[in-house]
Structures are given as C-alpha cells and as structure tokens.
Coordinates of C-alpha atoms and ligand atoms in Angstrom, one line a residue:
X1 CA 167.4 -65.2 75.6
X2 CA 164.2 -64.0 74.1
X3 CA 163.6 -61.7 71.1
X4 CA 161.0 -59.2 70.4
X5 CA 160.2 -57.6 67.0
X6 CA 159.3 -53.9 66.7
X7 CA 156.9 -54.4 63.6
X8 CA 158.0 -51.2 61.3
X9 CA 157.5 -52.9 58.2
X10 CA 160.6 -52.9 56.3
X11 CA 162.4 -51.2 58.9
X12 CA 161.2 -54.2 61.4
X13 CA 164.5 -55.0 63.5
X14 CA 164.8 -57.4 66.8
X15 CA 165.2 -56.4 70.5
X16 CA 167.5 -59.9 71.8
X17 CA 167.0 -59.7 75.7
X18 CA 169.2 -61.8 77.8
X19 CA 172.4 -62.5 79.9
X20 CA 175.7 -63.0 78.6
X21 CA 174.1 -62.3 75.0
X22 CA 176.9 -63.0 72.5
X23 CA 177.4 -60.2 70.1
X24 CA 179.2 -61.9 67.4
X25 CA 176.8 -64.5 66.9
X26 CA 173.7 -61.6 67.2
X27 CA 174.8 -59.0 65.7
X28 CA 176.4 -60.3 62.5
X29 CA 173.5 -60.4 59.9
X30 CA 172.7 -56.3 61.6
X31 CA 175.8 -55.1 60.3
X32 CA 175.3 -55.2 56.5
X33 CA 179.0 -53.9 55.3
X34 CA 182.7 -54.2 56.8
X35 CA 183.1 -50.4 58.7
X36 CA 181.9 -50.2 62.3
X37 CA 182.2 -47.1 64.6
X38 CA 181.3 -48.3 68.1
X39 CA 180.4 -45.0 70.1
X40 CA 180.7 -45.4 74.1
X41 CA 182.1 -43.1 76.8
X42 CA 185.4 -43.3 79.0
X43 CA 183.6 -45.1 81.7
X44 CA 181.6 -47.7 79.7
X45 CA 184.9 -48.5 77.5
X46 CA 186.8 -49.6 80.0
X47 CA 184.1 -51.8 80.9
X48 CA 183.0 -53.4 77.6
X49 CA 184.6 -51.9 74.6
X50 CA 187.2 -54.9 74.4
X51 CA 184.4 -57.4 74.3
X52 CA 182.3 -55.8 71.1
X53 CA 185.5 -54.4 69.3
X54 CA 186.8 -58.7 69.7
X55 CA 183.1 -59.7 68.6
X56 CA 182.8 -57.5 65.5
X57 CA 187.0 -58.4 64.6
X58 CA 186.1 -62.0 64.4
X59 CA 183.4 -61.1 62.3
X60 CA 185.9 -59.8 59.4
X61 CA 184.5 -56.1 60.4
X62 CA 186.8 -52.8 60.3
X63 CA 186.7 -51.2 63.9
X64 CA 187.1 -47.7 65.0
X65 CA 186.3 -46.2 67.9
X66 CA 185.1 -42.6 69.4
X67 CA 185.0 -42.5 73.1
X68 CA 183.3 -39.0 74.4
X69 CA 183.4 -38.0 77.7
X70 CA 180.7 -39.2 80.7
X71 CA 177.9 -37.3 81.4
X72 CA 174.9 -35.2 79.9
X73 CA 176.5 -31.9 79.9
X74 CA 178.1 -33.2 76.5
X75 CA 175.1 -34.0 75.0
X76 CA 175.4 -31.3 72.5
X77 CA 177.2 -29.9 69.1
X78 CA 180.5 -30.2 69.7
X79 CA 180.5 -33.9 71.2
X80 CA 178.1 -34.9 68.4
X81 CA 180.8 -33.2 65.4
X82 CA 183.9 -35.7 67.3
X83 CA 181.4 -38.8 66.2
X84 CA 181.2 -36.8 62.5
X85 CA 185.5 -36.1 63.3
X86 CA 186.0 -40.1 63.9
X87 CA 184.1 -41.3 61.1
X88 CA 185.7 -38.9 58.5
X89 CA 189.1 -39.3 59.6
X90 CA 188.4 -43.1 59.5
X91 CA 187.5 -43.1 55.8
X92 CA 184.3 -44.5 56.5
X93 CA 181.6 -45.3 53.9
X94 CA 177.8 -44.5 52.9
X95 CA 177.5 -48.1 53.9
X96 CA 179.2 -47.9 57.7
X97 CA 177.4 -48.9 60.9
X98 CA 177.7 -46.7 64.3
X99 CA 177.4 -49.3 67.2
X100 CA 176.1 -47.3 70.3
X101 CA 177.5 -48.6 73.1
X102 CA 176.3 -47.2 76.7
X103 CA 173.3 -45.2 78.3
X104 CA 170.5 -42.9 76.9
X105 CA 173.2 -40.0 76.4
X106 CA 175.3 -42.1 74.0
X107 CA 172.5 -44.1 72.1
X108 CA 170.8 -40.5 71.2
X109 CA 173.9 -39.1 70.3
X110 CA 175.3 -42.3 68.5
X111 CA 172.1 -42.6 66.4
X112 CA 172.0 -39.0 65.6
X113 CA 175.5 -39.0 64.5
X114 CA 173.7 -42.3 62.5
X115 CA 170.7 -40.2 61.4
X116 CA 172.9 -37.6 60.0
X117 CA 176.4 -39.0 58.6
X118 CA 176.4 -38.7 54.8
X119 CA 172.4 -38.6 55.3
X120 CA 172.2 -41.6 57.1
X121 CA 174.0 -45.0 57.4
X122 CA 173.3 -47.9 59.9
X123 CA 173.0 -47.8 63.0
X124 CA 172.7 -50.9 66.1
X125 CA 172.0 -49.5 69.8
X126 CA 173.8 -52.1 72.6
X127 CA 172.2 -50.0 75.9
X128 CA 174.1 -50.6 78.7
X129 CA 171.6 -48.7 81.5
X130 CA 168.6 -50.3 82.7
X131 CA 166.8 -46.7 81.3
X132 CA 168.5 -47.1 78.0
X133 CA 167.4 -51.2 77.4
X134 CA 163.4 -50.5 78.0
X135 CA 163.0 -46.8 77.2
X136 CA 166.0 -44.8 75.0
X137 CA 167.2 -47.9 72.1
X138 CA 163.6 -48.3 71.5
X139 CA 161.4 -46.2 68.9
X140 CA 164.1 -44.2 67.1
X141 CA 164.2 -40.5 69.1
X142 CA 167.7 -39.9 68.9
X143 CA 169.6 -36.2 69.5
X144 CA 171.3 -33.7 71.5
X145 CA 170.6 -30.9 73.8
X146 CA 170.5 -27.4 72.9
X147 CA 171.6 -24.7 75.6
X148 CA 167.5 -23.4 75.5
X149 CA 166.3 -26.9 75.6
X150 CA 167.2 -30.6 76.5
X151 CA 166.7 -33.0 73.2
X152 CA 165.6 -30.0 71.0
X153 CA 167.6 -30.9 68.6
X154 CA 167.2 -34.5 66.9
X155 CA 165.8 -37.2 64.2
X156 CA 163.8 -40.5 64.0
X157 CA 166.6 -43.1 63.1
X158 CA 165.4 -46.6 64.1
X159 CA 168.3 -49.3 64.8
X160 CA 168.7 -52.3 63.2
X161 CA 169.6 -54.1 66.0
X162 CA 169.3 -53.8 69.5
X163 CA 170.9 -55.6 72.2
X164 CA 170.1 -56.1 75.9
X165 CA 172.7 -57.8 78.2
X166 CA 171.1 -57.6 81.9
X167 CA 174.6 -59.2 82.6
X168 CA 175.9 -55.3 81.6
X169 CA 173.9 -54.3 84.5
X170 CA 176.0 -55.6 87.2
X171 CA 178.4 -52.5 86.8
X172 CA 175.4 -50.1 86.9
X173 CA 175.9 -47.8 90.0
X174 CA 172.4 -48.7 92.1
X175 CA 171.1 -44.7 91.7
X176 CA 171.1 -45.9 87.7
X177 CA 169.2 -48.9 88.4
X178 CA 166.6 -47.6 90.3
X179 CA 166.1 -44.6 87.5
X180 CA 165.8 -47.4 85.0
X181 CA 162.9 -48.8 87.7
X182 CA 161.4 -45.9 87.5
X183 CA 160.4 -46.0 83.5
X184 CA 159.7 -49.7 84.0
X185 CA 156.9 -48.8 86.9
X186 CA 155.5 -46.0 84.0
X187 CA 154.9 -48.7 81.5
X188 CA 153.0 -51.1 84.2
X189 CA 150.7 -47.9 85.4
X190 CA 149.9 -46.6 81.9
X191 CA 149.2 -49.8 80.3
X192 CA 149.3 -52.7 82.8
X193 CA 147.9 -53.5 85.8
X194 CA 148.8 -57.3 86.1
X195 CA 152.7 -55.8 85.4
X196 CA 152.6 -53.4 88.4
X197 CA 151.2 -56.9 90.5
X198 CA 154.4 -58.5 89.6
X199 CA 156.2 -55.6 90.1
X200 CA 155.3 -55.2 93.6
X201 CA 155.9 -59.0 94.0
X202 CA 159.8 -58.9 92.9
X203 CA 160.6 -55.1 93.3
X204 CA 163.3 -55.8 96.1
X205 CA 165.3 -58.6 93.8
X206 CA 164.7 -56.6 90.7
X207 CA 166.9 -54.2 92.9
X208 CA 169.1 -56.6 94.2
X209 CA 170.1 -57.0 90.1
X210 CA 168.2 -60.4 89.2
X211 CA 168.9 -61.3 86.0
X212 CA 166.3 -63.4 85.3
X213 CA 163.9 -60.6 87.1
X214 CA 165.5 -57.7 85.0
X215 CA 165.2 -59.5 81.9
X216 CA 161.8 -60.3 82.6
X217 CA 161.0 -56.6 83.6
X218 CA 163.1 -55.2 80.5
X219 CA 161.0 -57.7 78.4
X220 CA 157.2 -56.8 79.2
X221 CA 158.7 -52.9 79.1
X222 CA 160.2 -53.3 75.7
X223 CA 156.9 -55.3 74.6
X224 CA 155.1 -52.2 75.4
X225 CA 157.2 -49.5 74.2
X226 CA 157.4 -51.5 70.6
X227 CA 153.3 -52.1 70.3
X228 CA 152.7 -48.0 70.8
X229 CA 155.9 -47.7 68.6
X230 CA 154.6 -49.8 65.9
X231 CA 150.9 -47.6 65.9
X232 CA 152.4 -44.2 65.9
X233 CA 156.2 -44.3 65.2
X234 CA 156.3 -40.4 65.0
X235 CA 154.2 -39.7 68.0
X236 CA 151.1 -38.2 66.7
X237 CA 149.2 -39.8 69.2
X238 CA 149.6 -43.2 71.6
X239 CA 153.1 -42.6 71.9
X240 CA 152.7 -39.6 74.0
X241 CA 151.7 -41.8 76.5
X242 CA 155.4 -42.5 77.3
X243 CA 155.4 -39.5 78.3
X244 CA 153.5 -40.2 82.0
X245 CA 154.8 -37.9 85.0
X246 CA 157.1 -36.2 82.7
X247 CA 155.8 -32.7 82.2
X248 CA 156.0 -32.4 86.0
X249 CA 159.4 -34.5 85.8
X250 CA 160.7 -31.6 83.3
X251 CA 159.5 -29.1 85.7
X252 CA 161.7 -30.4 88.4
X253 CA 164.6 -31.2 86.3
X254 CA 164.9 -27.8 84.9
X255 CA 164.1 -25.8 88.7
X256 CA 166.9 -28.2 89.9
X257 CA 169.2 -28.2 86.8
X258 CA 170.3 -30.9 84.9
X259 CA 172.1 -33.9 86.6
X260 CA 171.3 -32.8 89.8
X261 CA 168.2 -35.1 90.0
X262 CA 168.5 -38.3 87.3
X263 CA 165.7 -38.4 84.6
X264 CA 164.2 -41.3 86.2
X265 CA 163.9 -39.7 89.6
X266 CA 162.6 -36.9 88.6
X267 CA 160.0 -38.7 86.6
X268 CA 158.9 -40.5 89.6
X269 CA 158.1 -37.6 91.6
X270 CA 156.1 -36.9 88.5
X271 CA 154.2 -39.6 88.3
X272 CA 153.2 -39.4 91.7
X273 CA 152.1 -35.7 90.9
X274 CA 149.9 -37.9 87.8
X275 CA 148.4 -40.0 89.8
X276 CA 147.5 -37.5 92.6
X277 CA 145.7 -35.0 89.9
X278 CA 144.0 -38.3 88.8
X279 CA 142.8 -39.2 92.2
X280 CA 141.7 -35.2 92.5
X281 CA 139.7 -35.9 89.4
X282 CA 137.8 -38.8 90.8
X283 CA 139.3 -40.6 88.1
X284 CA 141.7 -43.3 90.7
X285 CA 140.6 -43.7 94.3
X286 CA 143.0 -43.7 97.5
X287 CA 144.0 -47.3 97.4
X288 CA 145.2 -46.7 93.6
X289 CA 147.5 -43.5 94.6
X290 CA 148.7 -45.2 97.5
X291 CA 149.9 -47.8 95.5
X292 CA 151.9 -46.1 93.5
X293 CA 153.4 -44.1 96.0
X294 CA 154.6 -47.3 97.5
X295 CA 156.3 -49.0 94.7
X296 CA 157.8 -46.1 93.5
X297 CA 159.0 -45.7 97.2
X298 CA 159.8 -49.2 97.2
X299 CA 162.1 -48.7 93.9
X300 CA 164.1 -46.6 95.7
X301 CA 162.6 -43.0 94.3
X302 CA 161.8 -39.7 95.6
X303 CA 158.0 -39.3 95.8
X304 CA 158.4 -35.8 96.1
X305 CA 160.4 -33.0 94.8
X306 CA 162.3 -30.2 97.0
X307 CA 160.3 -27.3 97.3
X308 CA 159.8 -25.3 93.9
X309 CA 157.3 -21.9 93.9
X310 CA 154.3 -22.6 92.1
X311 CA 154.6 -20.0 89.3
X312 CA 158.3 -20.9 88.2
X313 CA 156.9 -24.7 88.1
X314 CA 154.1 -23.9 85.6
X315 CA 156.5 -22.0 83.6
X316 CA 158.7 -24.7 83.4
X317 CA 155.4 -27.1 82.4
X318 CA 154.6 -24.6 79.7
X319 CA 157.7 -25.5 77.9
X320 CA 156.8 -28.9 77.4
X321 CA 156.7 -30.4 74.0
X322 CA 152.8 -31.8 74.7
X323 CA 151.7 -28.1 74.6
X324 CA 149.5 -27.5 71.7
X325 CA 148.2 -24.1 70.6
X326 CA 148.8 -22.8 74.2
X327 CA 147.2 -25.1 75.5
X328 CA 148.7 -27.9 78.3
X329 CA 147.9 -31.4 77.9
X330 CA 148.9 -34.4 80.3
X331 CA 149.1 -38.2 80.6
X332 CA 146.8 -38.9 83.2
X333 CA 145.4 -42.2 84.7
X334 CA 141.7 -42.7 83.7
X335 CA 142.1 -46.0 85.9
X336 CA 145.3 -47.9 87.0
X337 CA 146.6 -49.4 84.1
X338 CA 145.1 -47.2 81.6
X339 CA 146.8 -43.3 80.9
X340 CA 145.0 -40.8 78.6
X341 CA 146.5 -37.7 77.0
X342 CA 144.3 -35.3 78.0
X343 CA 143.8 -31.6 78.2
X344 CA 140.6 -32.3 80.3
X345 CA 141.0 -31.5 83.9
X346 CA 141.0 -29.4 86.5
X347 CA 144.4 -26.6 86.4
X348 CA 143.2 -25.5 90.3
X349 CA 143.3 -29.7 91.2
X350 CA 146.6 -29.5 88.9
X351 CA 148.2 -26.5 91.3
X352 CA 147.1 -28.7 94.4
X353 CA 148.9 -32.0 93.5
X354 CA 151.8 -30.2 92.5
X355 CA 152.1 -28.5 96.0
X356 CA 151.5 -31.6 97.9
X357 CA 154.0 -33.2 96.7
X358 CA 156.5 -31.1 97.6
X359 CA 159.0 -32.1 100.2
X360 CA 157.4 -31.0 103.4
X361 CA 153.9 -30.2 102.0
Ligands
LIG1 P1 173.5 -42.1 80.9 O1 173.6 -42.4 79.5 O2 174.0 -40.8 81.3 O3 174.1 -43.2 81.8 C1 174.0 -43.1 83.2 C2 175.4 -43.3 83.8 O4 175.7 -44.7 83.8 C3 176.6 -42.7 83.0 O5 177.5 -42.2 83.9 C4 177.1 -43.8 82.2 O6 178.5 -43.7 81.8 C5 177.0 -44.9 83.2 N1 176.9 -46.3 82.6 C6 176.3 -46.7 81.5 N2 176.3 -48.0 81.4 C7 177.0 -48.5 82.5 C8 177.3 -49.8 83.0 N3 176.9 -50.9 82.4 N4 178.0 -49.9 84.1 C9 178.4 -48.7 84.8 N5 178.1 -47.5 84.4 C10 177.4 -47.4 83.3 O7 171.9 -42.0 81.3 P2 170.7 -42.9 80.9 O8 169.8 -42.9 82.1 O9 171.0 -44.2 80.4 O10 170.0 -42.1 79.7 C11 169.6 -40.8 79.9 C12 169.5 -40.1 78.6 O11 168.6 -40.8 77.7 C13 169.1 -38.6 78.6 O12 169.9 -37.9 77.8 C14 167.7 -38.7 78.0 O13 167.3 -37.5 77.4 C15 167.8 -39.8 77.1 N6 166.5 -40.5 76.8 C16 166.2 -40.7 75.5 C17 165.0 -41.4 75.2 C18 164.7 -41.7 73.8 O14 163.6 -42.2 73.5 N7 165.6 -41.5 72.9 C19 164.2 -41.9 76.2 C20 164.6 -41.6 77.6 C21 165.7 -41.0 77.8
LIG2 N1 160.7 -41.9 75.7 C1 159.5 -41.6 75.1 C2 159.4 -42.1 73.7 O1 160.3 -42.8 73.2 O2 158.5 -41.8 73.0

C-alpha cells in the first residue's frame, strides 16, 4: 500500500492506495466519534456494503445506512434530502461521519450531504470507480445537479480520509474503467510527459485491470491532483487545469444528453479537440497530436464526437464555468506535458478542430 498526503494544513488527510486495503485497520483514527452513515447505491451495496458496515462494527462504531438508487439522473435535491432523511431519522450527531461509498455520483452527493448536515460533520470518501479514486474523492468539490446545470449546485468539503482499493475495481464494468483511463491520460498530458511514456508502455494491462499497474497509475494521478490541490484549493487558478478537454467534453455531453456518452468519454474526445487547437496554434507539432490520439484510442475512447452543428456546440461551450466576463478561456497544451489556461488563441482555429473531430469529418 502507499499513502499520499494532500497538504491542506490542518485539514491535511491521507489518500491509502492499495489492494485488499483493510478498512478497519485504516480508517479507524478518520472516524473521530461513534455514528457512521455509509452512503452507496443498490448496485455498489451488494457488492461491498457488508465488508465496511463489518469493518466499522468491530470498530465499536454505530452503522446506518442510505442506499440511493444507480445512476446520475439522481444526482439532485430529492436524492440528496434521503441522505438528510437517514441521518435525522437515525438520531445522528454534530459529531457523525458520512462514509461515501461508490463512484463520483455518490462521493459528490455523500460529501454534500457532509458539507451541509447540521453545517457540516465528517466526512471519509471510499471511491469505488477508477474516475472516482484519481479525480472525484480528491480536492473537496462535492454536489448535485440542477435541472439548468450539471454540479451547479455544491460546497468544498475535503474528506478526512480517503480510501483506494484497486481490488474494488475488478467489478467495474470495462466502459467505467476505460472512463477512469481517460482522466488518468489528462493528468500525464497536462503535467507529465514521462507519465504518458509509461502510459503507452502498460496501457493494455492497465485495461486488463492490473492491480499493481492501476495502483501505480491511480498513484502518480492522485500525486498530481493533490500538488495543484494543495496551491489553489478553491480553484482560482492551477486548478483549472483539471479541467483539460472539458469545455468541449461539456459540449458533447450536453448535445448528447446526459449518460448517453460517460464523463470520461466525452472528455477524451475533448482532449483530442485540445490538442488539435494546440497543434493549429503551432504550439504541439504532428507527432505530439498523434500521440495522443493514439493512447486515448488505445484506452479504449472515442476520438471523436457524433456530428454536432457548430453553432449549438459553441453555445454549449459558452456555458462553461471557465467563462469569465464573456469571455472563453481553455486549457490548452503549450507543449506535451505542460497545459495553460488561456484565453489566447485563435476562435477560427478553435471552429476548425472542433469540426474535424467530428465523426466523419
Ligand atoms: P458513477 O458514480 O455513476 O459510477 C459509474 C457506475 O459504476 C455506476 O453505475 C456505479 O454504480 C457503478 N460502480 C461503482 N463502483 C463500482 C464497482 N466497484 N463495481 C461495479 N460497479 C460499480 O460514475 P463515476 O464515473 O464514478 O463519477 C461520475 C460523477 O463524478 C459525475 O457526477 C461527475 O460530475 C462527478 N465528478 C466529480 C468530480 C469532483 O471533483 N467532485 C470530478 C469528476 C467527476
Ligand atoms: N475535477 C476537477 C477538479 O477537481 O478540480
């Protein structure tokens, strides 16, 4: 197992990154009083609820449960108030702890619920997607969707804890996996070079569900995210840079509606739109976009997007949360290896990589 820190100061808490972790023994010092609310959904329970609800009972902790139904359409108000229903009706305390227990959807709406009960109480993230353990437990965004807009509504709320058990993974339906690839392959081109080497060296057995691979992988990710967390924990700057191939990714999720493409596949395509806009720019060269074509191919991701008019797709980009003052800015690639928020390039170049990576462009 390995352990990295994500330096908040006071608020500094440990990501443990392993196989077969063992929650009772990790998570016990996390969980500072006796009431635990472990949030999951009806197909993650099944799965692993037994396991953590045994872990935290041998601890001497009080569990209750609150198990919401699958899927991102329930991302919203009333879900969230049957985490606020199970926590009241369980007579839990100022001092309780929500354990999120599954992907993205339930760690946002977990630590929201966490954010917000009785103005905040403790909160431990166990992500159970390959998206969840390097990008959504990390950094605190937690929150729901809003009918006008996907995670519109939300709070910082860092965990105390969070736990990574590759070994979770084995269950993860291969589509998942490969959307949890795809935020892994964004850390390695906005901030590592030598990471998208290794990448394209163990891509295929990091699909295959390698353990030891995926650990590794989740590791350097999770190392990154926590650095750019650490330096701007309310995204005011660096931290945007997480956002690589996303305004186009938002683009294509909202022409397509949600669920119809996953997150991670749509942020593929997105990148690839990136990185082509960079090459248009002079700013990457062939070989560069070609590469990441190919290991997002490789990863088992669409490099480009069904075909979507021009005009509703720069509607869609308007929306994006990175628009300041009217004005659109992007994380582009100044080199492989190195993104830049920028509003400094060219919108005709932007329209052009847009189009040509469109599904028969
Ligand atoms: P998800 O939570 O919907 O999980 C994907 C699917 O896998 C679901 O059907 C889930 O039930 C299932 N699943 C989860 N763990 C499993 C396992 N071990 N075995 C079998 N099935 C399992 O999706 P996700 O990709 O994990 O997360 C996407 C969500 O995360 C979106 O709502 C997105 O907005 C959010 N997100 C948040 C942040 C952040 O910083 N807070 C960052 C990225 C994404
Ligand atoms: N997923 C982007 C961030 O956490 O900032």
């Amino acid at each position: 197992m390995q352990t990295l820190y994500v330096e908040l100061g006071d608020r500094r808490y440990p990501i443990f990154i392993g196989s077969q972790l063992d929650p009772e023994q990790l998570l016990g010092t996390y969980i500072p009083a006796k009431q635990v609310m472990i949030v999951t959904n009806d197909t993650v329970a099944p799965l692993y609820l037994a396991r953590y609800t045994q872990a935290l009972q041998q601890l001497g902790k009080t569990v209750a449960h609150c198990i919401l139904p699958d899927g991102e359409k329930y991302k919203n108000i009333e879900h969230l108030n049957l985490i606020f229903d199970a926590l009241l009706s369980a007579g839990f305390n100022r001092d309780c702890t929500v354990l999120a227990l599954g992907g993205g959807v339930i760690g946002d709406m977990a630590g929201f619920a966490a954010a917000s009960f009785q103005r905040g109480v403790y909160f431990v993230q166990v992500p159970t997607t390959l998206l969840s353990q390097v990008d959504s437990s990390v950094g605190g965004k937690t929150g729901i969707n809003h009918p006008l807009g996907k995670n519109m509504i939300g709070a910082f709320k860092q965990p105390q804890a969070v736990l990574a058990d590759m070994a979770q993974l084995s269950t993860l339906p291969p589509r998942e996996l490969s959307a949890g690839l795809a935020e892994i392959i964004k850390y390695a081109l906005l901030g590592d070079v030598d990471f998208l080497a290794w990448l394209e060296q163990h891509i295929e057995q990091l699909l295959a569900g390698d353990e030891a691979l995926l650990a590794e992988a989740v590791y350097r990710s999770c190392a990154h995210k926590a650095r750019i967390v650490a330096n701007d924990e309310k995204e005011q700057g660096e931290r945007a840079l997480l956002n690589l191939g996303h305004t186009f990714g938002h683009a294509i999720e909202s022409f397509l509606g949600y669920g119809v493409w996953l997150h991670g596949e749509a942020v593929a395509t997105g990148m690839v739109m990136a990185a082509d806009l960079s090459y248009r720019m002079g700013w990457i060269d062939a070989d560069d976009l070609a590469r990441t074509k190919n290991i997002i191919q490789r990863a088992g991701l669409p490099i480009a997007c069904p075909q979507i008019p021009l005009e509703q797709f720069l509607e869609y980009m308007a929306h994006d949360k990175k628009v300041l003052n009217g004005q659109l800015r992007l994380v582009l690639l100044k080199r492989l290896g190195q993104a830049v928020i920028t509003r400094d390039f060219d919108v005709e170049q932007m329209k052009h990589a847009i189009l040509a990576n469109q599904q028969g462009a």
